[in-house]
C-alpha positions as MATLAB code, in Angstrom:
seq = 'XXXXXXXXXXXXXXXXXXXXXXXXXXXXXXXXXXXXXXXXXXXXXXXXXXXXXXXXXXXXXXXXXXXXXXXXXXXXXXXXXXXXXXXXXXXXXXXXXXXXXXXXXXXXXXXXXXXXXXXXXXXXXXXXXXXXXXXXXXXXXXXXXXXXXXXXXXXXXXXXXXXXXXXXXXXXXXXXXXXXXXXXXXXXXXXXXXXXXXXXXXXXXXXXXXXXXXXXXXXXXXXXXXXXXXXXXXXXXXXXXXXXX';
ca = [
     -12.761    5.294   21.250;
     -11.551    8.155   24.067;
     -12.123   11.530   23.100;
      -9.221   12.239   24.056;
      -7.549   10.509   21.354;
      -6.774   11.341   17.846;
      -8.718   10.456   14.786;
      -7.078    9.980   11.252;
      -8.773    8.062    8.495;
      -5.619    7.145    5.499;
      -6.952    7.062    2.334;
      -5.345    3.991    1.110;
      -3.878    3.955   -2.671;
      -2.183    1.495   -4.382;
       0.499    2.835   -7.131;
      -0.853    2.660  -11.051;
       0.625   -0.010  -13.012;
       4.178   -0.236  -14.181;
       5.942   -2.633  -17.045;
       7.204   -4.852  -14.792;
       3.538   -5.179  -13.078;
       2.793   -6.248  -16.152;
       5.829   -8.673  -16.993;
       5.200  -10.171  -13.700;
       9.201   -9.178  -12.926;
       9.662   -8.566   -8.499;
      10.073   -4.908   -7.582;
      10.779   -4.719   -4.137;
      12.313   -1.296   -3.779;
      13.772   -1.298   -7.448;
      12.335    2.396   -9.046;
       9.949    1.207  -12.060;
       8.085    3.721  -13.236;
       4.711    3.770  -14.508;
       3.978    2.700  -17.991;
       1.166    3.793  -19.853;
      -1.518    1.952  -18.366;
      -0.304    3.231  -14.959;
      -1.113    6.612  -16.279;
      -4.373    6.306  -17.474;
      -4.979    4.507  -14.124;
      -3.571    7.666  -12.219;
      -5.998    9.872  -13.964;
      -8.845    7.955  -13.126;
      -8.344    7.810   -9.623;
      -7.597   11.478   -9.222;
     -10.355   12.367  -11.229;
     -12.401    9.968   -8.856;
     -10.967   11.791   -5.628;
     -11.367   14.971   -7.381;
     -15.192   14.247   -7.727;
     -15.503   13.595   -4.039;
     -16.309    9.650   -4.707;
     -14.108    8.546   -1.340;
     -14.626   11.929    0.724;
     -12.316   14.853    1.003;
      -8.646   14.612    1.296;
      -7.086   17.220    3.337;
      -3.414   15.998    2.507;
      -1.042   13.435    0.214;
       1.633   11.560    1.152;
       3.158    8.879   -0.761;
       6.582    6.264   -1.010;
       9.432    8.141   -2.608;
       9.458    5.289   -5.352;
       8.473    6.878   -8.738;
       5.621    4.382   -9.583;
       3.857    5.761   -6.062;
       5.386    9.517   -6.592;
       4.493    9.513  -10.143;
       0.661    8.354   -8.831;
       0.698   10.954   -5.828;
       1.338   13.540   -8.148;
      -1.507   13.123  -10.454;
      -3.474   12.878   -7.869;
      -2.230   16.329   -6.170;
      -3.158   17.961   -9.389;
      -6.361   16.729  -10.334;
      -7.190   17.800   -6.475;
      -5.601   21.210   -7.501;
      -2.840   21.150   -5.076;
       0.329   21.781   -5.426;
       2.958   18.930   -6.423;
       5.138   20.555   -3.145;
       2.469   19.667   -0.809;
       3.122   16.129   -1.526;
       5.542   14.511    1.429;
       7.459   12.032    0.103;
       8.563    8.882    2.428;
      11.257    5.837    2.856;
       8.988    4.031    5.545;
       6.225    3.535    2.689;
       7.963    2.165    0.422;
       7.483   -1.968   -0.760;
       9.619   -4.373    0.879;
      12.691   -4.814   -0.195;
      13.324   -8.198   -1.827;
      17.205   -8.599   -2.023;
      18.420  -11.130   -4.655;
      14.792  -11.044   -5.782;
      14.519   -7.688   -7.512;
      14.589   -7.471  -11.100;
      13.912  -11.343  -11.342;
      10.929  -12.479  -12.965;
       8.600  -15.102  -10.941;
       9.247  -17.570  -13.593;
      12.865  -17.117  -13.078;
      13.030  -16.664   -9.181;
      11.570  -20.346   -9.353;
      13.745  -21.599  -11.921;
      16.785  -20.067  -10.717;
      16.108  -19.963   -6.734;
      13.288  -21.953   -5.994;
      14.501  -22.246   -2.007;
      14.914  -18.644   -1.957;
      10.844  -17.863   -3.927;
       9.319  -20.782   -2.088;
      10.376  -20.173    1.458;
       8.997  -16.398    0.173;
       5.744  -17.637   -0.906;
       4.911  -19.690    1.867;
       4.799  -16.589    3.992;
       5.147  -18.527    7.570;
       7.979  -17.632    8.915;
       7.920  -13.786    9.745;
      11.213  -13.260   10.329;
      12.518  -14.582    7.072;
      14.887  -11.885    5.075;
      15.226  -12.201    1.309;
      19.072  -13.042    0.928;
      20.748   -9.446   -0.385;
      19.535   -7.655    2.045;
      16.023   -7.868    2.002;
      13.420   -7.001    4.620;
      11.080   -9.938    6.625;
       8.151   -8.751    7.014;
       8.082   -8.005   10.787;
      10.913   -5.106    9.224;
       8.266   -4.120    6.975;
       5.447   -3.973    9.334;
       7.709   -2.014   12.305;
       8.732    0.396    9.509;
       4.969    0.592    8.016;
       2.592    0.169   10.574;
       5.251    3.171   12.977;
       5.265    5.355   10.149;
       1.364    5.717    9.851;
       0.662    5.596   14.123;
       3.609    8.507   14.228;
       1.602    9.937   11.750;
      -1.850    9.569   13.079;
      -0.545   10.596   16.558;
       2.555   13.590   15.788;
       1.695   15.036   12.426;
      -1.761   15.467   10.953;
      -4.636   16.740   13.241;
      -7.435   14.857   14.880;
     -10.266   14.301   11.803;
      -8.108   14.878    9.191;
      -8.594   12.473    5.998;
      -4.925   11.770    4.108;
      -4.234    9.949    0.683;
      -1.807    7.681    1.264;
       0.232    6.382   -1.893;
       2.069    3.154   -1.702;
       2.694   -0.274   -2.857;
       0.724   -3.981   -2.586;
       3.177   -5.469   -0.111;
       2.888   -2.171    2.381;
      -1.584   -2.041    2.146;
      -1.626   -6.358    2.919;
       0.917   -5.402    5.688;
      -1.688   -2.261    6.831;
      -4.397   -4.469    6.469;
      -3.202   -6.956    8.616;
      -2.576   -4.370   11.334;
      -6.507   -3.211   10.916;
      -7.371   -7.281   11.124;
      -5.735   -7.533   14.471;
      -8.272   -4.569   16.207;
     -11.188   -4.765   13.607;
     -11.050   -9.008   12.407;
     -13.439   -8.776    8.787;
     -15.218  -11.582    9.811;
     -18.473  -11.520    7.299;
     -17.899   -8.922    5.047;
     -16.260   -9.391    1.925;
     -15.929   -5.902    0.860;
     -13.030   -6.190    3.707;
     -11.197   -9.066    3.371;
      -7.629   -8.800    2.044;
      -7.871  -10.137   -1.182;
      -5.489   -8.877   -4.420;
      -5.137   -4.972   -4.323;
      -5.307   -4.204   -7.749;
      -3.010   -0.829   -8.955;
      -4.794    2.357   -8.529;
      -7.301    0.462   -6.135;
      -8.415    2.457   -3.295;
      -8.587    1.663    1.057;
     -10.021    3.517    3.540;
      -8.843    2.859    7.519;
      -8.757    4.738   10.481;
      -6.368    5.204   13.199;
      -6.728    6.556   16.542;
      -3.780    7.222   18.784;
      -3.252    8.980   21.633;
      -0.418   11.488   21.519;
       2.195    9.168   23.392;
       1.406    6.245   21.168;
       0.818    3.847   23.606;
      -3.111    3.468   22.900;
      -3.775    2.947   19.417;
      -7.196    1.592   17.406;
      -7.051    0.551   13.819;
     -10.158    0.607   11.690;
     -10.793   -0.741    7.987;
     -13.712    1.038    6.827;
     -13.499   -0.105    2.669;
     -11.202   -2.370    0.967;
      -9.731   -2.487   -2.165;
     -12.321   -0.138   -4.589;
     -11.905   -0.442   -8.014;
     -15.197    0.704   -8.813;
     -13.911    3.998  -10.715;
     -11.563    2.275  -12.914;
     -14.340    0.034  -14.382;
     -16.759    3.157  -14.355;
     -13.851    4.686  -16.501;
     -13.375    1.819  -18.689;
     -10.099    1.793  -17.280;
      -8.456   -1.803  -16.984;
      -6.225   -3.271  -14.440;
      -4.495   -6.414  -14.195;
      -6.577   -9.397  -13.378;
      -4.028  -10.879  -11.539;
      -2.667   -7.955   -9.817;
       0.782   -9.003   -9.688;
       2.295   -7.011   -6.710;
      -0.949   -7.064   -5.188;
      -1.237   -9.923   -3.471;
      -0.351  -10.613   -0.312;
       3.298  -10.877   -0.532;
       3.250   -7.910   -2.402;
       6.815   -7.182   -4.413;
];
């Protein structure tokens, strides 16, 4: 790439686990918190980062939803900075699900199987959960333009940033990556269920107008630390997968 662009690399994070992760219930933008689990999860990770297992991080930034707040946090501390430091933002949040949020999957199918099935399915891009939910080309302009104004306006060329957010938002940001950097062969980058507390690492370069931008995935869904831990997650990774929620 130019030299004359800028170089970020977003360490990717994935929020610990909350009850209704574990119920299997759709989030969307509803504010679970973490339950226990998620905690322990938390810990893990930061004491992963802490221990320099994914590089330095230089800053934290995370979705203003307390399940990814709650995780930013505990990562802040256990890389001894403070919880202020930690910028808080609407444009990482999950996508919002409308009528959706709250239901279980069992009951979304039950009780509006047009509504979960035309979901599922995932081909048509411009499909809005009734209730005012988002499609996701509204959750990829508001994702993917958060983290180029950020690579290009707001942290400097080589910095490395922990990014805390949700499974919908990282399949979205990996998609973005496959349209530069395509996987093709290796597995350790292919999209796969982003378990909670799971960790990414991509890099953006952008030059300071935005108009030339480069998207890189350099590591894909790590859970190595939570089983070095002992530290479960959820097999299926509900909210992981690629329709996130």
């Amino acid at each position: 790439w130019p030299r004359a662009m800028s170089e970020v690399e977003f360490v990717l994070l994935r929020h610990g686990q909350t009850r209704w992760n574990r119920e299997g219930i759709i989030q969307g933008q509803e504010d679970a918190e973490l339950d226990g689990d998620g905690v322990t999860q938390a810990k893990a990770l930061g004491a992963a980062l802490a221990g320099g297992r994914f590089g330095t991080i230089d800053a934290v930034a995370s979705s203003d939803l307390s399940r990814a707040s709650e995780t930013a946090y505990r990562v802040a501390d256990a890389l001894n900075m403070p919880a202020s430091t930690v910028t808080l933002h609407e444009e990482l949040r999950e996508r919002h699900m409308g009528v959706l949020q709250g239901v279980s999957r069992r009951d979304a199918d039950a009780l509006m199987p047009e509504i979960w099935r035309t979901f599922r399915r995932g081909s048509d891009d411009d499909y809005a959960v009734p209730g005012g939910g988002e499609s996701y080309n509204d959750h990829w302009d508001r994702a993917v333009g958060w983290m180029e104004h950020a690579a290009a306006k707001v942290y400097p060329h080589g910095a490395r940033v922990a990014v805390v957010t949700h499974g919908g938002t990282l399949h979205v940001l990996k998609d973005r990556c496959d349209v530069d950097d395509p996987p093709r062969g290796d597995a350790r980058r292919r999209r796969g269920v982003v378990h909670n507390c799971s960790v990414g690492v991509i890099r953006i370069c952008v030059d300071a107008s935005g108009d030339r931008r480069g998207w890189r995935c350099i590591a894909w869904g790590d859970t190595s630390h939570l089983d070095e831990a002992d530290v479960g997650s959820l097999p299926h990774g509900f909210g992981g997968e690629a329709g996130g929620v």
